[in-house]
PDB file of C-alpha atoms in Angstrom:
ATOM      1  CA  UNK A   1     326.625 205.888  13.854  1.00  0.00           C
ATOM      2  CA  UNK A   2     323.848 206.347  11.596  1.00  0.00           C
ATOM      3  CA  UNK A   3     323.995 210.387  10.704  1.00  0.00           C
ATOM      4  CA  UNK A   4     322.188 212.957  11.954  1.00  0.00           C
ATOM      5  CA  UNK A   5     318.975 212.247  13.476  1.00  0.00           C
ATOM      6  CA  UNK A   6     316.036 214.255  14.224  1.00  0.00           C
ATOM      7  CA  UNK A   7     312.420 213.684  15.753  1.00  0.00           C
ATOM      8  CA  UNK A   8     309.442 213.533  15.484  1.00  0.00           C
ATOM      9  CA  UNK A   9     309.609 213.775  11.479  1.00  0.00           C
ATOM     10  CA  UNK A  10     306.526 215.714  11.100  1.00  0.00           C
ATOM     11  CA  UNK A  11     304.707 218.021  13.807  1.00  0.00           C
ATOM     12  CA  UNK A  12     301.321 219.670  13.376  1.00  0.00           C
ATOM     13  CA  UNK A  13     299.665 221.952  15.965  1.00  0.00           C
ATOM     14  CA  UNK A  14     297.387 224.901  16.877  1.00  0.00           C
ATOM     15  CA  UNK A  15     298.229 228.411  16.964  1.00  0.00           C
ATOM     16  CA  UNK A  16     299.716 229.347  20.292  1.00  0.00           C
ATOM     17  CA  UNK A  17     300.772 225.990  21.226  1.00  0.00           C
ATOM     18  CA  UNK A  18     304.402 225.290  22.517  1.00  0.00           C
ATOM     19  CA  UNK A  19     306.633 222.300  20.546  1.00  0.00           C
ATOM     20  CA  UNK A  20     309.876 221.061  21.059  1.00  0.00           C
ATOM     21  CA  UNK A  21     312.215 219.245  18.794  1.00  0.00           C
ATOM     22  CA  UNK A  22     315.131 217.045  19.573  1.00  0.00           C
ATOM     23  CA  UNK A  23     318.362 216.241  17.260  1.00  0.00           C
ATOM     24  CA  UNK A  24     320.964 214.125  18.296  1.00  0.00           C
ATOM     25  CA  UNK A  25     324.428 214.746  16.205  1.00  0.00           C
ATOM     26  CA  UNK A  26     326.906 212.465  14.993  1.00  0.00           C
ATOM     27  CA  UNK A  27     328.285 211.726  18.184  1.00  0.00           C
ATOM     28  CA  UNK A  28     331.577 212.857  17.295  1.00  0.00           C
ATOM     29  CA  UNK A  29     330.663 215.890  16.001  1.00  0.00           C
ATOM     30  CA  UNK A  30     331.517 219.175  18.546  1.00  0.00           C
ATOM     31  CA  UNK A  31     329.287 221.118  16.721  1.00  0.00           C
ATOM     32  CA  UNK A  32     325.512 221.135  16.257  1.00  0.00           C
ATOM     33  CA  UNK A  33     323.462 224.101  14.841  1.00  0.00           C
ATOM     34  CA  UNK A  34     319.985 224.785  13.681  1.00  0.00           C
ATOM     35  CA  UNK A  35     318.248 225.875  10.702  1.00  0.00           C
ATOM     36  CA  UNK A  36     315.179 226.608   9.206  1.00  0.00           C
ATOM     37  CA  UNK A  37     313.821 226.333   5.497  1.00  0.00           C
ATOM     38  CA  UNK A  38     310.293 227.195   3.862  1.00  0.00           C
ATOM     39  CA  UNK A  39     309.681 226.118   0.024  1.00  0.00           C
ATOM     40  CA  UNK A  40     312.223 227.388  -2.216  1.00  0.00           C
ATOM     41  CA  UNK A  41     314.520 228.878   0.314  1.00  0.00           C
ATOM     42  CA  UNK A  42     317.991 227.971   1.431  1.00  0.00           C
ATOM     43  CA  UNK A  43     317.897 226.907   4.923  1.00  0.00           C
ATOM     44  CA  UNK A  44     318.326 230.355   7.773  1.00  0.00           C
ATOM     45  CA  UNK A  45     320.767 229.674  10.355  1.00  0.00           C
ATOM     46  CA  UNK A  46     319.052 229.948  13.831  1.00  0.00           C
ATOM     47  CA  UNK A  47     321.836 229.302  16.637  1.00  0.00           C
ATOM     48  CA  UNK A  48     324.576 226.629  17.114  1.00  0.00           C
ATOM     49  CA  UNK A  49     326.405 225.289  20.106  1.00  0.00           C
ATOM     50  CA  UNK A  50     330.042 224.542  20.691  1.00  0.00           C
ATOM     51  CA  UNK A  51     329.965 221.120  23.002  1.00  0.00           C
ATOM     52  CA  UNK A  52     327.551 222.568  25.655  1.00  0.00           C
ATOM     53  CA  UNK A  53     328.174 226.253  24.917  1.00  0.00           C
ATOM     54  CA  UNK A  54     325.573 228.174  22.977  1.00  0.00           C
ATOM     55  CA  UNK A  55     327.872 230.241  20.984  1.00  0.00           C
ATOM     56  CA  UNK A  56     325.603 232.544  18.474  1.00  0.00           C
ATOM     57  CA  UNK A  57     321.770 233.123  17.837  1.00  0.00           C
ATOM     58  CA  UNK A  58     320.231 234.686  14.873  1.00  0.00           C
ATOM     59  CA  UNK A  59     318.832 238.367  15.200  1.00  0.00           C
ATOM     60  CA  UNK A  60     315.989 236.892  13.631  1.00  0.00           C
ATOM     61  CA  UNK A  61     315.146 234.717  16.458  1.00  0.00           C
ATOM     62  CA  UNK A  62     312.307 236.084  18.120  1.00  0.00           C
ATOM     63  CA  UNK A  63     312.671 235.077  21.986  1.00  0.00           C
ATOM     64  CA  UNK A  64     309.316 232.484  21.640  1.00  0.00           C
ATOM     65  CA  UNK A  65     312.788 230.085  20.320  1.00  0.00           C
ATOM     66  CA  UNK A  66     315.007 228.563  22.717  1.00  0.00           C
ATOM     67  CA  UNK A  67     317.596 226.224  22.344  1.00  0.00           C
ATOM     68  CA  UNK A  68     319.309 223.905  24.869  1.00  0.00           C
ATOM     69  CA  UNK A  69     322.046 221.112  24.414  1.00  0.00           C
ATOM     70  CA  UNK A  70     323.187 219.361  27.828  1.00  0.00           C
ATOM     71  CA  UNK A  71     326.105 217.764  28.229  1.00  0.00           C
ATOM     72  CA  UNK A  72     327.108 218.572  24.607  1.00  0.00           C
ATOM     73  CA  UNK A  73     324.919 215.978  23.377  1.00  0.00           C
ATOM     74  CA  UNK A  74     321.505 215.748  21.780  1.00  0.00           C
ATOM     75  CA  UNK A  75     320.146 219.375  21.380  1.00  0.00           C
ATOM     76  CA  UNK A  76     316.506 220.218  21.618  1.00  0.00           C
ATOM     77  CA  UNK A  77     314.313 223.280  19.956  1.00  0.00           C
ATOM     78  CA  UNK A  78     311.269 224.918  21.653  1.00  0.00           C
ATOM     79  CA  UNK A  79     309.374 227.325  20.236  1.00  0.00           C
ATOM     80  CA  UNK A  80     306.561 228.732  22.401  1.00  0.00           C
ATOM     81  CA  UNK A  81     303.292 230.208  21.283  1.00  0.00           C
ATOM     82  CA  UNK A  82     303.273 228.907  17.835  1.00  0.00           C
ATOM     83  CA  UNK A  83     302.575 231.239  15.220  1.00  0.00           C
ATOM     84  CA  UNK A  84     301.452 230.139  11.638  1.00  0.00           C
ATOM     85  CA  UNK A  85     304.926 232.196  10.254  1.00  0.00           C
ATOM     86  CA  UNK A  86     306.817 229.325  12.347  1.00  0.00           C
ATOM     87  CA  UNK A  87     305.651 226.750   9.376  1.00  0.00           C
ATOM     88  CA  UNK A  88     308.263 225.612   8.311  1.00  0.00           C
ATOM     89  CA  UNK A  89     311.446 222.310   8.187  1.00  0.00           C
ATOM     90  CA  UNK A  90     313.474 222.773  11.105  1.00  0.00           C
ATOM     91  CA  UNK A  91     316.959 221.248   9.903  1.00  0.00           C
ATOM     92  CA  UNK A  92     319.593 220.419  12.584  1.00  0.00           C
ATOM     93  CA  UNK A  93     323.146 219.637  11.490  1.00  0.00           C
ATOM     94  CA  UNK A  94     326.418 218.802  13.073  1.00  0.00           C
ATOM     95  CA  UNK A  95     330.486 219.066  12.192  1.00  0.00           C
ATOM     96  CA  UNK A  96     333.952 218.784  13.822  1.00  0.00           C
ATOM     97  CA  UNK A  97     336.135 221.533  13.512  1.00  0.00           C
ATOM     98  CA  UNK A  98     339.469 221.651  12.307  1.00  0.00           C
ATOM     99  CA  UNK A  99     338.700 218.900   9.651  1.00  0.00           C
ATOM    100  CA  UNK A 100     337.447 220.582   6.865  1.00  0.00           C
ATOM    101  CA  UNK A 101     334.472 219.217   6.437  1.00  0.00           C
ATOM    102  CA  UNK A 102     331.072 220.606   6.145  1.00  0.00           C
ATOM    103  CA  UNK A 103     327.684 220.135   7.804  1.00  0.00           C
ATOM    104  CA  UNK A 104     325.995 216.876   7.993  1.00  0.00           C
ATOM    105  CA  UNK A 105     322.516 217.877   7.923  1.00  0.00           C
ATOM    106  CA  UNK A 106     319.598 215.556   9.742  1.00  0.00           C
ATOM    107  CA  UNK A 107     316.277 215.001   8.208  1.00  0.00           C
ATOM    108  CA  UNK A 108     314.390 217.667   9.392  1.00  0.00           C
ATOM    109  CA  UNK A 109     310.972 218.062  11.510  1.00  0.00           C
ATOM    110  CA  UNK A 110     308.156 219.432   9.180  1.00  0.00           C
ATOM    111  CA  UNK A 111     305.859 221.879  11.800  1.00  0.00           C
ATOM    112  CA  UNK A 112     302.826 223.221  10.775  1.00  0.00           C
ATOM    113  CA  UNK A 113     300.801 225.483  12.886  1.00  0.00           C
ATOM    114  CA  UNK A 114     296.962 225.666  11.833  1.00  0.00           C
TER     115      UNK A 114
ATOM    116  CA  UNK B   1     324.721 241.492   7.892  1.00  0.00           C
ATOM    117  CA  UNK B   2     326.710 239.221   6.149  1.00  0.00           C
ATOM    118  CA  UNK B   3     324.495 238.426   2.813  1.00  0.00           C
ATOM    119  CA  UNK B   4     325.214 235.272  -0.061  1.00  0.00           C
ATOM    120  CA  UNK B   5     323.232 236.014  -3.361  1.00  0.00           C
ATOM    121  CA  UNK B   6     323.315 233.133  -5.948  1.00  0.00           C
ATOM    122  CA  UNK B   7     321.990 233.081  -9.523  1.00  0.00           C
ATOM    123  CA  UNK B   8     320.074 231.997 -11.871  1.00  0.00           C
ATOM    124  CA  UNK B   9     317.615 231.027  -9.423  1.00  0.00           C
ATOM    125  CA  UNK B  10     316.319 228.363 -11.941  1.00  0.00           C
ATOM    126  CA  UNK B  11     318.024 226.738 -14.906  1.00  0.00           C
ATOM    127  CA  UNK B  12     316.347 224.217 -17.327  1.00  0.00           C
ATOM    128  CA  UNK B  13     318.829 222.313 -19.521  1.00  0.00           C
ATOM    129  CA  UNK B  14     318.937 219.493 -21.532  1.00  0.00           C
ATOM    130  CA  UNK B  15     320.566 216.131 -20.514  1.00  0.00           C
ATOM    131  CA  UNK B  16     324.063 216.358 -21.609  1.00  0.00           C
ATOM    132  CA  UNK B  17     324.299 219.907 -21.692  1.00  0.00           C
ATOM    133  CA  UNK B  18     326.497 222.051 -18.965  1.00  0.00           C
ATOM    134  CA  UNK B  19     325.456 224.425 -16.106  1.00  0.00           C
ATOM    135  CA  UNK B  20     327.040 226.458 -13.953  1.00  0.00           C
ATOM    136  CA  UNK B  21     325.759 228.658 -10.780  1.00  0.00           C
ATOM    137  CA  UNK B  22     326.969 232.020  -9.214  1.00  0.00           C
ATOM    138  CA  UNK B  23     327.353 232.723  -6.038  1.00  0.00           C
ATOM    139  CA  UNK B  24     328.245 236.276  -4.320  1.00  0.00           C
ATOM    140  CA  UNK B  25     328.799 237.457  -0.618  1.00  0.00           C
ATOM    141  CA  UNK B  26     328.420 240.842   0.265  1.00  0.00           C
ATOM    142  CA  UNK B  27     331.410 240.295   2.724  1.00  0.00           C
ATOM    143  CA  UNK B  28     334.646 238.300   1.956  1.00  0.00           C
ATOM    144  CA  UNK B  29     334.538 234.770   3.167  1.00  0.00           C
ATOM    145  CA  UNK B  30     337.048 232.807   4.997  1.00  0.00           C
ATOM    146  CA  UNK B  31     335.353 229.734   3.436  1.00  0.00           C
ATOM    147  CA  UNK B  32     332.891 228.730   1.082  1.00  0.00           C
ATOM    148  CA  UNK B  33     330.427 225.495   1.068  1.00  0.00           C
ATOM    149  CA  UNK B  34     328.817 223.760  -1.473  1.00  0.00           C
ATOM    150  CA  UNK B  35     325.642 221.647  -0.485  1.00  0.00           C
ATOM    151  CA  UNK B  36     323.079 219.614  -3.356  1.00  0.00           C
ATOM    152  CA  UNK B  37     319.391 219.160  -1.797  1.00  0.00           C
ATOM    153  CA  UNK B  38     317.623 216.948  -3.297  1.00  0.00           C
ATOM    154  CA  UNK B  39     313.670 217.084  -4.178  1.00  0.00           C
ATOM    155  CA  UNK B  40     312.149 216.203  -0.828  1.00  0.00           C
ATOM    156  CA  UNK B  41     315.792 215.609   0.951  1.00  0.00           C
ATOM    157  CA  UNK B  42     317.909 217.623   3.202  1.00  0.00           C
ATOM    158  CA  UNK B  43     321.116 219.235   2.058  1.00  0.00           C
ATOM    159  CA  UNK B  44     324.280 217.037   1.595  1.00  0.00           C
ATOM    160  CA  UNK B  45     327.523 218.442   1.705  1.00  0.00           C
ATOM    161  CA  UNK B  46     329.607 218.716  -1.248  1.00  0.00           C
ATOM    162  CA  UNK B  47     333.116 220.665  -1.050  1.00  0.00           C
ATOM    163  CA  UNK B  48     334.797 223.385   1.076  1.00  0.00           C
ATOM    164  CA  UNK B  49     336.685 225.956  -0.492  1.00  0.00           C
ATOM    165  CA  UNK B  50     339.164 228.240   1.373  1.00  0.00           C
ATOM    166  CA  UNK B  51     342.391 229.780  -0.217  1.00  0.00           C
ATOM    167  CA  UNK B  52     341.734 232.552  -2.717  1.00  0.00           C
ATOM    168  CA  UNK B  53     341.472 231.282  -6.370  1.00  0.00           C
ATOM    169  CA  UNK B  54     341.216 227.892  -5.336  1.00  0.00           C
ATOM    170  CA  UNK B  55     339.763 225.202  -7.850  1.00  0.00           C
ATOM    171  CA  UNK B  56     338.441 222.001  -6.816  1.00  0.00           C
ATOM    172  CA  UNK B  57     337.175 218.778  -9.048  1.00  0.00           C
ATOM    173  CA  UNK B  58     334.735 215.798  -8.567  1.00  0.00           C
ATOM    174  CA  UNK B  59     334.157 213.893 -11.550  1.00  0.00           C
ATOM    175  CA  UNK B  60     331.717 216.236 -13.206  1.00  0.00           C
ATOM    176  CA  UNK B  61     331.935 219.062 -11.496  1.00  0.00           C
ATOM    177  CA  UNK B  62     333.959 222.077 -10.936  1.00  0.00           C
ATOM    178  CA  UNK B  63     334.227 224.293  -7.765  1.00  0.00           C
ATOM    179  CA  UNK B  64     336.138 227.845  -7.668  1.00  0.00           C
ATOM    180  CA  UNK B  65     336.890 230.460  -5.532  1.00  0.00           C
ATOM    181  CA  UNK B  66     336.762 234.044  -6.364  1.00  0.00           C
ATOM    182  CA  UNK B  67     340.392 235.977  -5.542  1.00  0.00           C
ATOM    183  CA  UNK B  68     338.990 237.892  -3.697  1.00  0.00           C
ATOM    184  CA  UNK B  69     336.911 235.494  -1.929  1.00  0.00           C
ATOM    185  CA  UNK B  70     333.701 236.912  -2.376  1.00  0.00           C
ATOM    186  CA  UNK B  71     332.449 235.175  -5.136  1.00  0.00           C
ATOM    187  CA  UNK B  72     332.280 231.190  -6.334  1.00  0.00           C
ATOM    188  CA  UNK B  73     330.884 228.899  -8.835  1.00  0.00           C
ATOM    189  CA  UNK B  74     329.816 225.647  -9.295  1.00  0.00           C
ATOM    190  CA  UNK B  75     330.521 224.187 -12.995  1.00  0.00           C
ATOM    191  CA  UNK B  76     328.632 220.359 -14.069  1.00  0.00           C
ATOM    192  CA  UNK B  77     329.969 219.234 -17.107  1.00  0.00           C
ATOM    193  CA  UNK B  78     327.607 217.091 -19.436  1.00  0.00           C
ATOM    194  CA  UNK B  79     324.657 216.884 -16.907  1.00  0.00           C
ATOM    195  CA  UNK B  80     322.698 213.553 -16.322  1.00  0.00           C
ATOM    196  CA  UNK B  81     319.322 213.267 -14.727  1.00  0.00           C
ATOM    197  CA  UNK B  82     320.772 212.505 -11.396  1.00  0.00           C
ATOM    198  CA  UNK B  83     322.480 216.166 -11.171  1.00  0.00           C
ATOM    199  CA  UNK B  84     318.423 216.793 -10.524  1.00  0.00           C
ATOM    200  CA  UNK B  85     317.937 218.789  -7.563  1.00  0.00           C
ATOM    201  CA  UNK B  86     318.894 222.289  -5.753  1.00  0.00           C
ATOM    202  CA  UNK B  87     322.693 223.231  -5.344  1.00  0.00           C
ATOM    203  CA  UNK B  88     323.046 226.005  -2.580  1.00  0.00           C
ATOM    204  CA  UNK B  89     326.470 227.806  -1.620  1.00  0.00           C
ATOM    205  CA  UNK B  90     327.081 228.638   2.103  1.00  0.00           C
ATOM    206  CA  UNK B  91     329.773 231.061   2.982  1.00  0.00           C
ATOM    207  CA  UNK B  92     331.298 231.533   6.738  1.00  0.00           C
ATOM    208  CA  UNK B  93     332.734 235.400   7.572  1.00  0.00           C
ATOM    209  CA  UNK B  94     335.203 233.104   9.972  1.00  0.00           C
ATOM    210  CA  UNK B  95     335.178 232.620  14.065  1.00  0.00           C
ATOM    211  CA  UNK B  96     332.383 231.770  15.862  1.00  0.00           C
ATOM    212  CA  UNK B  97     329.065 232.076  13.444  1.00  0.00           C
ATOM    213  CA  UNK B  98     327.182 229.502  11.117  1.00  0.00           C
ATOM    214  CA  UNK B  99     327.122 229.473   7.411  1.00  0.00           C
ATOM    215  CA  UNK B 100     324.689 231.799   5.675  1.00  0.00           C
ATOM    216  CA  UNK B 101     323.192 229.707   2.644  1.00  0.00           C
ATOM    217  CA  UNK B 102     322.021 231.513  -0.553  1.00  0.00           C
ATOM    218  CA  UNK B 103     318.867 231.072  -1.483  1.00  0.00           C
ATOM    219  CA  UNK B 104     320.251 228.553  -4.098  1.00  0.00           C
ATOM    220  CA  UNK B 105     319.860 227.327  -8.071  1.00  0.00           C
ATOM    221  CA  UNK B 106     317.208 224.822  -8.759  1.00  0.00           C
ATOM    222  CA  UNK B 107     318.321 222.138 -11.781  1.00  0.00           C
ATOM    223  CA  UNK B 108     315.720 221.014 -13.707  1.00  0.00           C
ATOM    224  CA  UNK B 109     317.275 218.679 -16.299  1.00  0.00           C
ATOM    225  CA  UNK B 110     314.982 217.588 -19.198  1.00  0.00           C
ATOM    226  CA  UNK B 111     316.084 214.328 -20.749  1.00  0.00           C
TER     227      UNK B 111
END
């Protein structure tokens, strides 16, 4: 198993387009969550899933984001209608729980909406 | 909601010298996470703290836990130009939610 990995690495589009992102965790790993991060910032949980379950989503996500993850395995982000405020990395990690151990974070997909 | 503030929000030091970054919740924690990014990386995790007071070592650097569990800090000793990069703390209010990151300390060592 090679980490966390997350595609396509960079995405640009045009205002009001839609764009989905895939991540697929440590296969392992029970958990897998979302995040996003602009320049300078720490990265701003979006919503995580529990095997199959989605089990919290951000306040902050306006309903333009949805998140699915079948069968507990890869997970994929769509955000609808892109807006030039959705520029940003979207960073997908995954854990286990119970061992103590933190997030293993992928790569990131770099969207930029012109 | 639950809100992690870290300072300084930049520190310049000198190869060799020591730094250290604060980190405060606005809630008590049932854990705390410490995560390096580096310039142009994703973050990679470093330690979990989770018992009040707790101190934790690797090599260089120094992890604590506040006693009341709302505050933690992240000591390098004798930095080297490899310590280079942004070192964020993530705290968890406990049960089902993510972390919340602060907004972290960016390490700019000059050699």
């Amino acid at each position: 198993d090679t980490g966390v990995s997350q595609d396509p690495r960079h995405k640009i589009t045009k205002r009001g387009q839609n764009v989905t992102f895939r991540c697929d965790p440590i296969s392992e790993h029970n958990r897998l969550y979302w995040y996003r991060q602009t320049l300078g910032q720490g990265p701003e949980f979006l919503t995580y899933f529990q095997n199959e379950a989605q089990l919290e989503k951000s306040r902050l996500l306006s309903d333009r984001f949805s998140a699915e993850r079948p069968k507990g395995s890869f997970s994929t982000l769509e955000i609808q209608r892109t807006e030039q405020g959705d520029s940003a990395m979207y960073l997908c990690a995954s854990s286990l729980t119970g061992t103590g151990g933190g997030y293993t974070f992928g790569s990131g997909t770099r969207l930029t909406v012109v | 909601g639950q809100q992690v503030m870290q300072i300084p929000q930049y520190q310049h030091v000198q190869e060799g010298e020591d730094f250290t970054t604060y980190c405060n919740s606005s809630t008590t924690l049932s854990n705390i996470q410490w995560y390096k990014q580096r310039p142009g990386g994703h973050p990679v995790f470093l330690i979990q703290l989770v018992k009040s007071g707790e101190v934790k070592k690797q090599k260089r650097l120094t992890f604590q836990f506040g006693e009341a569990k709302k505050n933690s800090s992240l000591h390098i000793t004798a930095t080297q130009t490899t310590d280079v990069g942004t070192y964020f703390c993530a705290g968890s209010g406990g049960g089902a939610d993510g972390l919340t990151f602060g907004k972290g300390t960016h390490l700019i060592i000059q050699p």
